[in-house]
Tab-separated table of C-alpha atoms and ligand atoms in Angstrom:
chain	number	residue	atom	x	y	z
A	1	MET	CA	25.842	13.517	-21.874
A	2	THR	CA	22.355	12.337	-22.802
A	3	ARG	CA	21.213	9.527	-20.589
A	4	PHE	CA	18.819	6.889	-21.853
A	5	ALA	CA	16.209	5.025	-19.875
A	6	TYR	CA	14.068	2.040	-20.761
A	7	VAL	CA	10.324	2.345	-20.128
A	8	ASN	CA	7.843	-0.291	-21.244
A	9	GLY	CA	9.362	-1.246	-24.560
A	10	ARG	CA	11.108	2.029	-25.426
A	11	TYR	CA	14.596	3.415	-24.959
A	12	GLU	CA	14.150	7.142	-24.451
A	13	THR	CA	16.215	10.031	-23.194
A	14	GLN	CA	15.845	10.188	-19.434
A	15	SER	CA	14.244	13.629	-19.575
A	16	ALA	CA	11.566	12.420	-22.022
A	17	ALA	CA	10.901	9.056	-20.375
A	18	SER	CA	7.714	8.873	-18.303
A	19	VAL	CA	5.179	6.486	-16.830
A	20	SER	CA	1.411	6.804	-16.545
A	21	ILE	CA	0.035	8.529	-13.449
A	22	GLU	CA	-2.133	5.410	-13.077
A	23	ASP	CA	1.012	3.318	-12.751
A	24	ARG	CA	0.671	1.163	-9.657
A	25	GLY	CA	4.286	1.767	-8.730
A	26	TYR	CA	3.402	5.427	-8.386
A	27	GLN	CA	-0.029	4.883	-6.828
A	28	PHE	CA	0.657	2.031	-4.411
A	29	ALA	CA	4.382	1.289	-4.403
A	30	ASP	CA	3.039	-1.968	-5.876
A	31	GLY	CA	6.344	-2.961	-7.359
A	32	VAL	CA	9.704	-4.564	-6.776
A	33	TYR	CA	13.200	-3.522	-7.771
A	34	GLU	CA	16.858	-4.375	-7.958
A	35	VAL	CA	20.006	-2.274	-8.003
A	36	VAL	CA	22.938	-3.934	-9.727
A	37	ALA	CA	26.518	-2.647	-9.622
A	38	LEU	CA	28.213	-2.203	-13.000
A	39	TRP	CA	31.982	-2.708	-13.065
A	40	ASN	CA	33.942	-2.567	-16.292
A	41	GLY	CA	30.562	-2.511	-18.002
A	42	CYS	CA	29.641	-5.849	-16.384
A	43	PRO	CA	26.701	-6.416	-14.049
A	44	ILE	CA	28.044	-7.814	-10.769
A	45	ASP	CA	26.302	-10.880	-9.326
A	46	LEU	CA	23.544	-10.600	-11.926
A	47	LEU	CA	22.435	-14.169	-11.201
A	48	GLY	CA	21.808	-13.363	-7.536
A	49	HIS	CA	19.935	-10.182	-8.448
A	50	MET	CA	17.777	-11.989	-11.008
A	51	ASP	CA	17.009	-14.781	-8.537
A	52	ARG	CA	15.949	-12.230	-5.928
A	53	LEU	CA	13.931	-10.236	-8.458
A	54	GLU	CA	12.067	-13.354	-9.590
A	55	ARG	CA	11.423	-14.292	-5.990
A	56	SER	CA	10.124	-10.782	-5.234
A	57	MET	CA	7.833	-10.875	-8.297
A	58	ALA	CA	6.495	-14.272	-7.286
A	59	GLU	CA	5.915	-13.147	-3.682
A	60	VAL	CA	3.808	-10.179	-4.825
A	61	GLN	CA	2.050	-12.394	-7.392
A	62	PHE	CA	2.706	-10.645	-10.690
A	63	PRO	CA	0.713	-12.648	-13.264
A	64	ASN	CA	3.016	-12.035	-16.256
A	65	PRO	CA	6.503	-11.280	-14.957
A	66	PRO	CA	9.110	-10.467	-17.622
A	67	SER	CA	11.658	-13.224	-18.212
A	68	ARG	CA	15.193	-12.822	-16.956
A	69	MET	CA	16.429	-13.217	-20.521
A	70	ALA	CA	14.315	-10.247	-21.664
A	71	LEU	CA	15.538	-8.188	-18.712
A	72	LYS	CA	19.146	-9.090	-19.466
A	73	VAL	CA	18.790	-8.025	-23.119
A	74	ILE	CA	17.276	-4.676	-22.077
A	75	ALA	CA	19.933	-4.095	-19.418
A	76	ARG	CA	22.768	-4.830	-21.822
A	77	GLU	CA	21.365	-2.448	-24.438
A	78	LEU	CA	20.910	0.286	-21.841
A	79	VAL	CA	24.489	-0.084	-20.598
A	80	ARG	CA	25.684	0.066	-24.214
A	81	LEU	CA	23.572	3.143	-25.072
A	82	ASN	CA	24.786	4.995	-21.982
A	83	ARG	CA	28.418	3.817	-22.336
A	84	ILE	CA	28.620	2.978	-18.666
A	85	ARG	CA	31.730	1.322	-17.257
A	86	THR	CA	31.329	1.832	-13.519
A	87	GLY	CA	27.910	2.660	-12.227
A	88	ILE	CA	24.487	1.452	-11.171
A	89	LEU	CA	21.714	-0.339	-13.016
A	90	TYR	CA	18.249	0.229	-11.527
A	91	ILE	CA	15.414	-2.119	-12.458
A	92	GLN	CA	11.816	-1.538	-11.370
A	93	ILE	CA	8.998	-3.909	-12.228
A	94	ASN	CA	5.526	-3.036	-11.029
A	95	ARG	CA	1.999	-4.295	-11.509
A	96	GLY	CA	1.339	-1.909	-14.389
A	97	ALA	CA	-1.071	0.926	-15.081
A	98	ALA	CA	-4.776	0.547	-14.277
A	99	PRO	CA	-7.555	2.686	-12.745
A	100	ARG	CA	-6.713	3.176	-9.055
A	101	ASN	CA	-8.198	0.385	-6.968
A	102	HIS	CA	-6.468	-1.650	-4.267
A	103	PRO	CA	-7.080	-5.208	-5.597
A	104	PHE	CA	-4.965	-6.572	-8.437
A	105	PRO	CA	-6.165	-5.195	-11.793
A	106	GLY	CA	-6.261	-8.602	-13.487
A	107	ASP	CA	-4.066	-10.755	-15.689
A	108	HIS	CA	-4.715	-8.666	-18.808
A	109	ILE	CA	-2.589	-5.808	-17.399
A	110	ASN	CA	1.105	-6.152	-18.172
A	111	CYS	CA	3.802	-5.294	-15.668
A	112	SER	CA	5.561	-1.956	-16.118
A	113	VAL	CA	9.284	-2.347	-16.656
A	114	VAL	CA	11.592	0.609	-16.043
A	115	MET	CA	15.384	0.562	-16.173
A	116	THR	CA	17.867	3.339	-15.680
A	117	VAL	CA	21.627	3.470	-15.316
A	118	ARG	CA	23.908	5.937	-13.615
A	119	HIS	CA	27.616	6.618	-13.720
A	120	GLY	CA	29.595	6.268	-10.511
A	121	LEU	CA	29.419	3.844	-7.647
A	122	GLY	CA	30.249	3.590	-3.998
A	123	PRO	CA	31.150	5.859	-1.088
A	124	SER	CA	33.687	8.691	-1.398
A	125	ASP	CA	37.418	8.185	-0.855
A	126	THR	CA	37.189	10.152	2.410
A	127	GLU	CA	34.371	7.956	3.674
A	128	ILE	CA	36.370	4.875	2.837
A	129	GLU	CA	39.554	6.276	4.447
A	130	ASN	CA	37.912	7.576	7.634
A	131	GLY	CA	35.072	5.124	8.023
A	132	VAL	CA	31.517	6.367	8.589
A	133	ALA	CA	29.233	7.117	11.563
A	134	LEU	CA	25.912	5.428	12.337
A	135	LYS	CA	22.871	6.484	14.383
A	136	VAL	CA	20.652	3.973	16.171
A	137	GLU	CA	16.981	4.112	15.107
A	138	GLU	CA	14.016	1.893	15.860
A	139	ASP	CA	13.288	-0.393	12.903
A	140	GLN	CA	9.855	0.934	12.009
A	141	ARG	CA	9.568	-0.226	8.445
A	142	TRP	CA	5.898	-1.011	7.696
A	143	ARG	CA	4.952	-0.128	11.259
A	144	ARG	CA	3.988	3.520	10.767
A	145	ARG	CA	0.393	2.845	9.823
A	146	ASP	CA	-0.602	6.236	11.190
A	147	ILE	CA	0.939	7.910	8.123
A	148	LYS	CA	-1.232	7.907	5.004
A	149	THR	CA	1.676	6.871	2.839
A	150	ILE	CA	1.444	5.638	-0.737
A	151	GLY	CA	3.545	2.647	0.402
A	152	LEU	CA	0.404	0.519	0.165
A	153	LEU	CA	1.749	-2.815	-0.992
A	154	PRO	CA	0.837	-4.578	2.294
A	155	ASN	CA	-2.661	-3.110	2.029
A	156	VAL	CA	-2.934	-4.216	-1.597
A	157	LEU	CA	-1.879	-7.765	-0.764
A	158	THR	CA	-4.285	-8.118	2.154
A	159	LYS	CA	-7.189	-6.571	0.248
A	160	GLN	CA	-6.545	-8.951	-2.627
A	161	ALA	CA	-6.428	-11.901	-0.215
A	162	ALA	CA	-9.869	-10.821	1.046
A	163	LYS	CA	-11.251	-10.353	-2.454
A	164	SER	CA	-9.964	-13.751	-3.557
A	165	VAL	CA	-12.294	-15.443	-1.040
A	166	GLY	CA	-15.240	-13.163	-1.817
A	167	ALA	CA	-14.784	-10.925	1.227
A	168	PHE	CA	-15.161	-7.142	1.041
A	169	GLU	CA	-12.183	-6.311	3.230
A	170	ALA	CA	-9.385	-7.815	5.273
A	171	LEU	CA	-9.550	-7.629	9.061
A	172	LEU	CA	-5.983	-7.038	10.191
A	173	VAL	CA	-4.671	-8.573	13.401
A	174	ASN	CA	-1.398	-7.729	15.136
A	175	PRO	CA	0.983	-10.485	16.315
A	176	ASP	CA	-0.282	-9.817	19.865
A	177	GLY	CA	-3.787	-10.884	18.775
A	178	THR	CA	-5.345	-7.428	18.844
A	179	VAL	CA	-7.275	-6.161	15.851
A	180	THR	CA	-5.896	-3.046	14.190
A	181	GLU	CA	-8.099	-2.036	11.270
A	182	ALA	CA	-9.033	-3.111	7.729
A	183	SER	CA	-6.804	-2.586	4.681
A	184	ALA	CA	-8.583	0.691	3.862
A	185	ALA	CA	-11.051	1.322	6.698
A	186	ASN	CA	-11.261	1.545	10.486
A	187	VAL	CA	-12.954	-1.219	12.463
A	188	TRP	CA	-15.563	-0.839	15.189
A	189	LEU	CA	-17.533	-3.192	17.383
A	190	VAL	CA	-20.568	-2.813	19.570
A	191	ASP	CA	-20.128	-4.609	22.889
A	192	ALA	CA	-22.747	-6.472	24.900
A	193	GLY	CA	-23.680	-3.273	26.749
A	194	GLY	CA	-24.247	-1.362	23.496
A	195	ASP	CA	-21.082	0.728	23.748
A	196	LEU	CA	-19.066	1.442	20.621
A	197	VAL	CA	-15.436	0.352	20.721
A	198	THR	CA	-12.679	1.264	18.289
A	199	ARG	CA	-8.911	1.053	18.548
A	200	PRO	CA	-7.166	4.118	20.009
A	201	LEU	CA	-5.091	6.277	17.707
A	202	GLY	CA	-1.415	5.344	17.621
A	203	LEU	CA	1.177	3.926	15.287
A	204	ASP	CA	-0.952	0.854	14.510
A	205	ILE	CA	-3.843	2.477	12.656
A	206	LEU	CA	-4.578	5.329	10.310
A	207	GLY	CA	-6.509	8.043	12.104
A	208	GLY	CA	-9.626	7.919	9.926
A	209	ILE	CA	-11.414	11.164	9.168
A	210	THR	CA	-14.649	9.170	9.033
A	211	ARG	CA	-13.764	7.520	12.353
A	212	ALA	CA	-13.587	10.973	13.955
A	213	ARG	CA	-16.836	12.072	12.285
A	214	VAL	CA	-18.662	8.924	13.380
A	215	MET	CA	-17.384	9.421	16.930
A	216	ALA	CA	-18.955	12.861	16.950
A	217	LEU	CA	-22.212	11.577	15.425
A	218	ALA	CA	-22.346	8.757	17.991
A	219	ALA	CA	-21.797	11.226	20.835
A	220	ASP	CA	-24.621	13.416	19.423
A	221	ALA	CA	-26.836	10.326	19.497
A	222	GLY	CA	-25.968	9.803	23.168
A	223	ARG	CA	-23.921	6.692	22.560
A	224	LYS	CA	-20.829	5.845	24.549
A	225	VAL	CA	-17.645	5.405	22.496
A	226	ARG	CA	-14.641	3.699	24.067
A	227	GLU	CA	-11.235	3.836	22.408
A	228	ALA	CA	-9.693	0.531	23.433
A	229	THR	CA	-7.788	-2.367	21.913
A	230	PHE	CA	-9.756	-5.554	21.325
A	231	THR	CA	-8.977	-9.068	20.190
A	232	LEU	CA	-10.249	-11.052	17.243
A	233	ASP	CA	-12.309	-13.199	19.645
A	234	GLN	CA	-14.008	-10.075	20.953
A	235	VAL	CA	-14.859	-8.999	17.410
A	236	LEU	CA	-16.285	-12.407	16.555
A	237	ALA	CA	-18.456	-12.355	19.685
A	238	ALA	CA	-19.544	-8.721	19.277
A	239	ARG	CA	-23.155	-7.610	19.073
A	240	GLU	CA	-22.289	-5.645	15.937
A	241	VAL	CA	-19.223	-4.948	13.827
A	242	PHE	CA	-18.830	-2.193	11.259
A	243	LEU	CA	-16.249	-0.337	9.182
A	244	THR	CA	-15.795	3.377	8.616
A	245	GLY	CA	-13.981	5.115	5.789
A	246	THR	CA	-14.230	7.969	3.319
A	247	THR	CA	-15.666	5.786	0.570
A	248	THR	CA	-17.407	3.152	2.714
A	249	PHE	CA	-19.072	5.626	5.146
A	250	VAL	CA	-20.456	3.308	7.872
A	251	LEU	CA	-20.600	-0.254	6.602
A	252	PRO	CA	-22.059	-3.124	8.666
A	253	VAL	CA	-20.040	-6.366	8.802
A	254	THR	CA	-22.052	-9.569	9.065
A	255	LYS	CA	-19.443	-12.278	8.570
A	256	ILE	CA	-15.742	-12.727	9.362
A	257	ASP	CA	-14.126	-15.792	7.800
A	258	HIS	CA	-16.686	-18.487	8.636
A	259	THR	CA	-18.155	-16.774	11.679
A	260	VAL	CA	-21.497	-15.044	11.327
A	261	ILE	CA	-21.663	-11.901	13.448
A	262	ALA	CA	-24.660	-11.882	15.816
A	263	ASN	CA	-27.752	-12.864	13.764
A	264	GLY	CA	-26.021	-12.269	10.425
A	265	HIS	CA	-27.918	-9.059	9.659
A	266	PRO	CA	-26.629	-5.483	9.730
A	267	GLY	CA	-26.794	-4.255	13.317
A	268	GLU	CA	-29.278	-1.656	14.513
A	269	ILE	CA	-26.607	0.738	15.800
A	270	ALA	CA	-24.482	0.493	12.645
A	271	CYS	CA	-27.557	1.218	10.526
A	272	ASP	CA	-28.503	4.151	12.734
A	273	LEU	CA	-24.973	5.564	12.424
A	274	ARG	CA	-25.040	5.069	8.677
A	275	ASP	CA	-28.340	7.012	8.542
A	276	ARG	CA	-26.796	9.756	10.655
A	277	TYR	CA	-23.764	9.839	8.408
A	278	GLN	CA	-26.068	10.077	5.380
A	279	ALA	CA	-27.900	12.982	7.033
A	280	PHE	CA	-24.540	14.634	7.702
A	281	LEU	CA	-23.715	14.248	3.986
A	282	ASN	CA	-27.095	15.604	2.925
A	283	ALA	CA	-26.686	18.637	5.170
A	284	HIS	CA	-23.998	19.883	2.775
A	285	GLU	CA	-25.562	22.498	0.548
A	286	PRO	CA	-24.087	22.534	-2.959
A	287	ASP	CA	-20.887	24.601	-3.121
A	288	THR	CA	-21.013	26.019	0.408
A	289	SER	CA	-18.875	23.658	2.402
A	290	TRP	CA	-15.333	24.119	1.212
A	291	HIS	CA	-13.935	25.060	4.618
A	292	VAL	CA	-10.401	23.844	5.074
A	293	GLY	CA	-9.109	26.149	7.785
B	301	PLP	N1	-7.356	2.825	7.579
B	301	PLP	C1	-6.686	2.727	6.413
B	301	PLP	C2	-5.502	1.834	6.329
B	301	PLP	C3	-7.108	3.457	5.288
B	301	PLP	O1	-6.434	3.369	4.124
B	301	PLP	C4	-8.256	4.265	5.400
B	301	PLP	C5	-8.723	5.026	4.253
B	301	PLP	O2	-8.266	4.879	3.140
B	301	PLP	C6	-8.918	4.336	6.648
B	301	PLP	C7	-8.440	3.606	7.714
B	301	PLP	C8	-10.135	5.214	6.839
B	301	PLP	O3	-9.734	6.560	6.862
B	301	PLP	P1	-10.721	7.703	6.319
B	301	PLP	O4	-11.935	7.646	7.146
B	301	PLP	O5	-9.931	8.958	6.513
B	301	PLP	O6	-11.003	7.393	4.877
């Protein structure tokens, strides 16, 4: 049986329905969703689901969220088109399609709205009769920052918070007071003795390719690099602070919230490392450096 989906104003067969590859749900997991049980063709606890959906949309600051009345009309039509009695209604609302960039794309971009339905609901008869087994696992949701996942909603929200106060990036601090990284870059400081310090690899940061490159360039320059955790206070009191990343290269930081770092000018060591990184870039002859193995 043909199944219909709803995508941004259109009811289409599920096989034909598609979203833009610039969709922020796809690019950043910058979206929220609900799954509603359908029983006798009726959505179960729709009020609770709509309340939670509206709360989720408000928490992630969608500028033009669809109304619950509009969503209800779409859902009802989809259930009718698919002739579902018992099944599942899936609703995804995301921040819409825009050129890929972490901060919010602006109020002129409409949310994407996708709905699908599916026949069938619940565990099997055997599972219900026999009960089911569980396995204990550490709750690591949002804590595996070492994986370069597209689940970037926390990064999007923190980057936007930084942008909203005119800052370039967000400096992220763990509950224990130690600094992890920025929303899309690794963080470094230069201590009073002139040593470079950056957080050790682990679950708390993404292992930056630029971080590794800058470590090698710093070693070539005879500088000492220490991989150690450090606190926000240590960053604020540092001789220099800088970021590294694929698109930022080596970027000096001169201010964090209201605190000016050192004399408020890009540090000498950060600038030297940026020059060395630039030289490393320039050493690439056109078309000769595609080594991946
Ligand atoms: N940390 C995070 C969270 C990032 O998203 C990125 C890059 O996007 C980095 C660090 C820097 O990594 P790389 O130097 O590989 O770009």
